[in-house]
Each structure stands twice: as structure tokens, then as C-alpha cells.
């Protein structure tokens, strides 16, 4: 069932891409010999207006077969190649553009139901420059980061992935709302602090600061789990300092982050008090913003806001895709991070399985989110100037615009053939890479 769902999603995205070519070709009077949904043997079809409409067996895409010279004759005024260069550009560009349109409408549905993720500041380290120099406070909204507009929390996360902090000063624009509801923007600059991160390996909730410091879960293989602590234990003291509630625990750990030295953790389990010595585990090192921010909590907005943030959602996916491609070209992405159709099917199956416990609505929303991601990716990939893809064809058409005449068909055909061969080789590599990553 998961495989079928994934194939249907991929089929829908490709069919909508082909529909973009089809609808613009029809509007320009170009002969379309066949428009089909699915691939493989034909299940049924009918002819109308000189076009054969087909539903085929395999739900893995579609096709828009236009009348080019070799199919309808070089003298046919309705042949694709006999149309003006700008008409042909419009037809070829329509496929990727319709993928962006589909991503936008699906994003409208998602944001209309669950909202968008504002880049709220969640917490600020009291002893780092974000607080001492920049004056950031929980509730502030990040609007710009190093000159780049931030509309979603995930945009800030992406900026930090592709433009890592390196000790140079950063500039942040944030918005603060005062007690009267007045909003004011502030621009600050500070140098991130270099820190070493050590982990105890447990989770706790700070929603109610006056509640007991109850451990929600411990991470397998980390110091807390190895020391015998369990979910449900209540932390009552750290290094001899009493912890009357979770608020005090959070404040103490913020002021005294785990380091190389062992920590004494006193905890309560079933009315009995125990003490464990825990040596924090080195996790990572590097420069830190000095504050945490939201990129998962969603906030609903009005109709205009929904439209606006649906646009930003698609923009975010497109920008992330382009930046990821740049990382691949520069060799900064390992083969383990490259995925193709097999991995997509596997990931979609995982999403379905993990969402089932939350109900049908969340299964649908997560699948729609995948559709937004894949549709925008499909649009970007097809616009790349690679032979045999839409972008490769567009490149030759723009060369035609500059030269005033088309490139010889034999030469263009040879380039596209080489492109097809290279794409097939790439698909073979991606297929086996997916199998290796998933099963081995």
C-alpha cells in the first residue's frame, strides 16, 4: 500500500507536469497526438479534436506527445517545430511552471489547515552575545539574517545549514511587540560564541515551570540511560543544588551547561531517592547563535496570510533545492544523502507509518507536504540546462532567439541523445545507491 501511495503521488506530479505542456500547446493550436495518464499498456482511451486521450496501466507518470515534423509532416502549420520560438518556449516552460503551481495550491491547503511556522525566538542564553549584546528576548520574531529575508522558521534553519557560523559577526533584524501591541523592528550585530556541546541524553518538558522536573525519555546509549535513569524519574538536585521544579532545572542547565566534568544527579523513583554520577558525552563543537527558534510549531493566519505564506513555502522549497544542488556540485554532499525514486518511495512509506497514530488528517497533511516538496523539486530539476530535459530544450530555443535561427536539428538531436544516455546512467547509479542506503 505504501508503494502504491508513493507511485500515485509521483504519477500525479508527472501527469500534472505533462498537463502543463498539453494545455499551452492546445491553446497555441499545436497538434497534440496523445495525452496520457500513466505509462505502459493502454487500459482505455478516446479521441477528441485530433488528440488521443488515454489511461495507461502503470500509475507512474504521463505523456504529452506533440506533433513535430517527423510525426505530422514538415509542412503542417500546427507542428510544434513550425510555431514561433516564443510559442515553443511557452509550451516547454509550462511543464515545470505547472509543477510550481501545483506546489502552491497544495501549500495553500496545508497552511489553511495548520498554518505556517513563524521564526519566533523560543529561548535565549543569558550569558551569550545574543542576550548580552543583541538584547534578544523570547517572543521576538527574526525578520532578516545577514541581509536575507526570513518569513519561515525553516528558512533560518536552511540559512544556517548552507552558511554555517564561522566566528564572523552576524546581522539580525528582529521584530518585537510591546505590551500595547506596537511592533518595532531592531537591527543588531554580534559575534557568535564558540562552544563545546556535551549531552546528558534526556528530554523534559518546561511548559509548566512550577511542575516537577520529570524525565520524559532518555536517549539510548547516552550517559543518562547508561547510568540507569528512566522516563518518569524526577530530578531533585544537580551537583548538590536542589531542583524544586523544572523551571529551576532549566535555568541551572542554561547557566551551567554540561561539560567535561562529571555531574551528580539526584532523582526520585517510586518514593526512593537515588544519586548517579554522570559523565556528559561530547556531542559537537562550533559557533552558536545563542538562542533557539521555532521551526516546527505552526500558527494559523487569515486568507491573505495563507496566500502569502503558501508563496513563501514554495519559494523556500525552490531555494533549498537550488542550494542543495550547489552543495552537490561543490562535492559537499555525500552519496548517502542523495536519493532517487526508491528512496522517495521508502520515505513516503515511513511518513505514512509514523503518521497513522495521529489520525488520517495528519497522514494526508504529511503526504501533501511531500507533494509540495517533490512537485517544486520536479519543476527545478526540469529547468536545469541539461540535454533531454525541458531546461536543455529551452537552452537551445534561447540560442535560437539570440542567433535568429535554430540550431541544426541533427546537432541538437545528438546533444539530447547524449543527455538521455547520461541521465540513464545517473538513474542506474541513484537506483543502486538507494538500495545500498536503505537495505545496507
PDB file of C-alpha atoms in Angstrom, residues 21 80 85-97 379 382-401 412 416:
ATOM      1  CA  UNK A  21       2.742  21.173 -21.772  1.00  0.00           C
ATOM      2  CA  UNK A  80       5.431  22.106 -32.857  1.00  0.00           C
ATOM      3  CA  UNK A  85      10.220  30.274 -30.965  1.00  0.00           C
ATOM      4  CA  UNK A  86       8.370  32.116 -28.182  1.00  0.00           C
ATOM      5  CA  UNK A  87       5.342  29.821 -28.569  1.00  0.00           C
ATOM      6  CA  UNK A  88       7.620  26.796 -28.287  1.00  0.00           C
ATOM      7  CA  UNK A  89       9.353  28.315 -25.253  1.00  0.00           C
ATOM      8  CA  UNK A  90       5.947  28.831 -23.597  1.00  0.00           C
ATOM      9  CA  UNK A  91       4.960  25.193 -24.213  1.00  0.00           C
ATOM     10  CA  UNK A  92       8.209  23.741 -22.866  1.00  0.00           C
ATOM     11  CA  UNK A  93       8.348  26.089 -19.865  1.00  0.00           C
ATOM     12  CA  UNK A  94       4.716  25.303 -18.952  1.00  0.00           C
ATOM     13  CA  UNK A  95       5.580  21.818 -17.644  1.00  0.00           C
ATOM     14  CA  UNK A  96       7.905  22.949 -14.820  1.00  0.00           C
ATOM     15  CA  UNK A  97       5.762  26.028 -14.195  1.00  0.00           C
ATOM     16  CA  UNK A 379       9.979  21.903 -11.518  1.00  0.00           C
ATOM     17  CA  UNK A 382      13.395  20.139 -15.279  1.00  0.00           C
ATOM     18  CA  UNK A 383      14.547  23.742 -15.686  1.00  0.00           C
ATOM     19  CA  UNK A 384      18.212  22.809 -15.373  1.00  0.00           C
ATOM     20  CA  UNK A 385      20.010  23.332 -18.706  1.00  0.00           C
ATOM     21  CA  UNK A 386      20.638  19.611 -19.098  1.00  0.00           C
ATOM     22  CA  UNK A 387      20.156  17.993 -22.521  1.00  0.00           C
ATOM     23  CA  UNK A 388      16.944  15.938 -22.852  1.00  0.00           C
ATOM     24  CA  UNK A 389      15.248  17.855 -20.013  1.00  0.00           C
ATOM     25  CA  UNK A 390      12.947  20.837 -20.530  1.00  0.00           C
ATOM     26  CA  UNK A 391      15.770  23.152 -19.457  1.00  0.00           C
ATOM     27  CA  UNK A 392      18.034  21.700 -22.164  1.00  0.00           C
ATOM     28  CA  UNK A 393      15.394  22.297 -24.818  1.00  0.00           C
ATOM     29  CA  UNK A 394      14.816  25.817 -23.540  1.00  0.00           C
ATOM     30  CA  UNK A 395      18.563  26.488 -23.787  1.00  0.00           C
ATOM     31  CA  UNK A 396      18.556  25.635 -27.486  1.00  0.00           C
ATOM     32  CA  UNK A 397      15.481  27.822 -28.022  1.00  0.00           C
ATOM     33  CA  UNK A 398      17.129  30.799 -26.326  1.00  0.00           C
ATOM     34  CA  UNK A 399      20.185  30.234 -28.511  1.00  0.00           C
ATOM     35  CA  UNK A 400      17.769  30.390 -31.447  1.00  0.00           C
ATOM     36  CA  UNK A 401      16.414  33.718 -30.145  1.00  0.00           C
ATOM     37  CA  UNK A 412      20.510  19.299 -31.246  1.00  0.00           C
ATOM     38  CA  UNK A 416      19.805  15.389 -26.411  1.00  0.00           C
TER      39      UNK A 416
END
